[in-house]
Coordinates of N, CA and C in Angstrom, one line a residue:
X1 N 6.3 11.0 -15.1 CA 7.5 11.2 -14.4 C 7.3 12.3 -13.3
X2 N 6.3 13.2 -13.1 CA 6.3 14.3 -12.8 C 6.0 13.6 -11.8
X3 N 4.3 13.1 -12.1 CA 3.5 12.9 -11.1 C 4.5 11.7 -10.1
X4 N 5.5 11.0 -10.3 CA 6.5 10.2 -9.5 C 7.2 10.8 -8.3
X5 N 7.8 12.5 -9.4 CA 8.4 13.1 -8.2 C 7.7 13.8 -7.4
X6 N 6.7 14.5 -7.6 CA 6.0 15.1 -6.5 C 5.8 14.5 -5.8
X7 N 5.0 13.0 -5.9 CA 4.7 12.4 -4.8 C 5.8 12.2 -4.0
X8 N 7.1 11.7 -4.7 CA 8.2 11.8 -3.8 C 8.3 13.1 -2.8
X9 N 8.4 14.1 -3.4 CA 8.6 15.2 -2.6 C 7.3 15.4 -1.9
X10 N 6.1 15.3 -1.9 CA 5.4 15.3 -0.8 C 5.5 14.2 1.0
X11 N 6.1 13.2 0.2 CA 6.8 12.3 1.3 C 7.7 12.6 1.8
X12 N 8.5 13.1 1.3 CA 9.5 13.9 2.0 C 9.0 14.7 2.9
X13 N 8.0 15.4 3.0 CA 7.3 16.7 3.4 C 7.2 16.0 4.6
X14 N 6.3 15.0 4.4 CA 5.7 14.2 5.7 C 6.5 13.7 6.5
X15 N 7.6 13.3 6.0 CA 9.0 12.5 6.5 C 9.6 13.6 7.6
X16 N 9.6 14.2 7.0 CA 10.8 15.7 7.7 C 10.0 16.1 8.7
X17 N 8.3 16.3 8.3 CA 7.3 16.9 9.4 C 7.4 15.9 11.0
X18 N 7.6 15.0 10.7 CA 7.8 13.9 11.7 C 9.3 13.5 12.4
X19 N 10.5 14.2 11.3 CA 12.1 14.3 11.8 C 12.3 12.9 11.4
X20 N 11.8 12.3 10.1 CA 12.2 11.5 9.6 C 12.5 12.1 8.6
X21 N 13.2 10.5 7.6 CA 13.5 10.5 6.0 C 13.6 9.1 5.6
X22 N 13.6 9.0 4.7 CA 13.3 8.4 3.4 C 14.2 6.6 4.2
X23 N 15.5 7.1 4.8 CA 16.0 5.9 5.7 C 15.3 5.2 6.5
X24 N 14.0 6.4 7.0 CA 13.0 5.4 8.2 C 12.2 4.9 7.8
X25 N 11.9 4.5 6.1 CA 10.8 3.5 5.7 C 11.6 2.0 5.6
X26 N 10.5 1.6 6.7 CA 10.7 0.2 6.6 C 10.6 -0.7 5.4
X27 N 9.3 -0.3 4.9 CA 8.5 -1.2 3.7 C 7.6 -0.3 2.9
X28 N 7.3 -0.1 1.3 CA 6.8 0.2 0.9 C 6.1 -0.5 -0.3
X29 N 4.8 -0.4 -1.0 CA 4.7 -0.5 -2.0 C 4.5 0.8 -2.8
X30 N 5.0 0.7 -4.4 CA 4.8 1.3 -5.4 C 4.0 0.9 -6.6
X31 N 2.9 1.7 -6.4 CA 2.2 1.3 -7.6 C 1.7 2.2 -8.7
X32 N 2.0 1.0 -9.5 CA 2.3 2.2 -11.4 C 0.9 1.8 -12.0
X33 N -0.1 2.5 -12.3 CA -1.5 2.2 -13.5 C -0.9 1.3 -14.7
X34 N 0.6 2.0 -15.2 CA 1.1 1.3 -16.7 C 2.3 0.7 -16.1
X35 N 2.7 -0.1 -16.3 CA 4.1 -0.7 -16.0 C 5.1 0.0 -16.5
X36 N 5.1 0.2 -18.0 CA 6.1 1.0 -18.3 C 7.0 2.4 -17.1
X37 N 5.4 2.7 -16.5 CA 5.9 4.0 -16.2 C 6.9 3.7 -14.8
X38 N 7.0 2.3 -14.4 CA 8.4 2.3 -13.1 C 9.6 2.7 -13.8
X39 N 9.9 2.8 -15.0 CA 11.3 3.4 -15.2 C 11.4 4.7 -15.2
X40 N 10.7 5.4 -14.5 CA 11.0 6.9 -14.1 C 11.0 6.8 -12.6
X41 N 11.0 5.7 -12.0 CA 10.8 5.7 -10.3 C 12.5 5.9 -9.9
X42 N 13.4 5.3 -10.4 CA 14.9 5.6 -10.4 C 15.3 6.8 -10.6
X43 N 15.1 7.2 -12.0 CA 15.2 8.8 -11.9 C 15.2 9.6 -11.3
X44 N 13.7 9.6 -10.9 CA 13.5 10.6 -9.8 C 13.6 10.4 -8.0
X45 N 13.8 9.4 -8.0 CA 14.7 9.2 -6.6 C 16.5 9.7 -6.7
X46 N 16.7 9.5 -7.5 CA 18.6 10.4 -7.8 C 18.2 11.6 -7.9
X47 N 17.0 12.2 -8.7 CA 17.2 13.7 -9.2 C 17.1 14.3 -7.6
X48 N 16.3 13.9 -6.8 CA 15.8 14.1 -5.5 C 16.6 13.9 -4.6
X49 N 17.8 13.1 -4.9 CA 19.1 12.6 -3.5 C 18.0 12.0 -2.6
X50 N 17.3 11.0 -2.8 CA 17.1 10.0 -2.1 C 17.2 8.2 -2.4
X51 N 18.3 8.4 -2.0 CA 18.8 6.9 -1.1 C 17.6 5.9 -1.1
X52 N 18.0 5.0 -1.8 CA 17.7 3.6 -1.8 C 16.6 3.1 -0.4
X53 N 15.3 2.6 -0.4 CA 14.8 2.5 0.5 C 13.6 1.0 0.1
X54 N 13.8 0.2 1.2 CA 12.9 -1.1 0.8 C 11.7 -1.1 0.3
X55 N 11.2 -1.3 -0.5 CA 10.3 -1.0 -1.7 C 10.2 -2.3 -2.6
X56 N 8.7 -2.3 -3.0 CA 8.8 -3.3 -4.2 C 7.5 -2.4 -5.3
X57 N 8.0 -2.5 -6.6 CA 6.5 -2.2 -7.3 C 5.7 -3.4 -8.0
X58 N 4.9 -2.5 -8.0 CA 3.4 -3.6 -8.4 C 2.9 -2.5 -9.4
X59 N 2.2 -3.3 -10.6 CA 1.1 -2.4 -11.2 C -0.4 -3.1 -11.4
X60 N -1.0 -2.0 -11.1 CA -2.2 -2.5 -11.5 C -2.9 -1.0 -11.0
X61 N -4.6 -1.9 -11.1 CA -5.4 -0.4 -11.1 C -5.5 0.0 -9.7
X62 N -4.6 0.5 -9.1 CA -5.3 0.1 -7.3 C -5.5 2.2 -7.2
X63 N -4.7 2.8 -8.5 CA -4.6 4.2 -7.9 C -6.1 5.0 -8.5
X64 N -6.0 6.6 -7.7 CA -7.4 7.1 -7.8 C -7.1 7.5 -9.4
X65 N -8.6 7.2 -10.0 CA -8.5 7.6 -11.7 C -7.3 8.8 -11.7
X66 N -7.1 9.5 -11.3 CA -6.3 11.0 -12.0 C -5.0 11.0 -11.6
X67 N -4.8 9.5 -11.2 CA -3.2 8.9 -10.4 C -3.0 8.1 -11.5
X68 N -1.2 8.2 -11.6 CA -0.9 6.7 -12.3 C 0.1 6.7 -11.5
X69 N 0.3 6.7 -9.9 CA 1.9 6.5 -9.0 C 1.1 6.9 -8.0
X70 N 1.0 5.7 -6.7 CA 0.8 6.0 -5.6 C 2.2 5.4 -4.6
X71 N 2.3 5.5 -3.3 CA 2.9 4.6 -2.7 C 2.1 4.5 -1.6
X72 N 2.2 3.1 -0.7 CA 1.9 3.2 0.7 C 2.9 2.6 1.4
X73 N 2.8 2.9 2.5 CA 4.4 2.6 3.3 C 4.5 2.8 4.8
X74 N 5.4 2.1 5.1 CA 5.4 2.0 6.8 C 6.8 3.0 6.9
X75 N 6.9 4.0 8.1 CA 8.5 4.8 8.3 C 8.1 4.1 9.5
X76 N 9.7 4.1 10.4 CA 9.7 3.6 11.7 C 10.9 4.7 12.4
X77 N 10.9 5.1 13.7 CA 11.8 5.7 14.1 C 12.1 5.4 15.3

């Protein structure tokens, strides 16, 4: 769960650095190592106050060994 939110709040970082947010992702994927672990992806988008953004998850092995939550994603402004 942790490693979910940081990443969130690192995107954030990138978002804001650019005068975006979380509204200017077009498309994203989410990817979980365990499946289980997408049920912390909700949580920590409310604990965070970020709004709903087009996304789909996927799991499998696509993240670096010491990852179990990556995203990649398009923002548009």
């Amino acid at each position: 769960a942790r490693q979910i939110a940081w990443t969130l709040e690192n995107i954030r970082n990138l978002l804001n650095a650019a005068k975006m947010d979380f509204s200017d992702i077009a498309e994203a994927t989410c990817f979980f190592k365990h499946a289980q672990d997408a049920r912390y992806f909700q949580p920590a988008c409310k604990d965070l106050g970020i709004a709903s953004f087009p996304h789909i998850k996927v799991q499998g092995n696509v993240c670096r060994d010491d990852l179990l939550f990556e995203i990649d994603g398009i923002a548009l402004k």
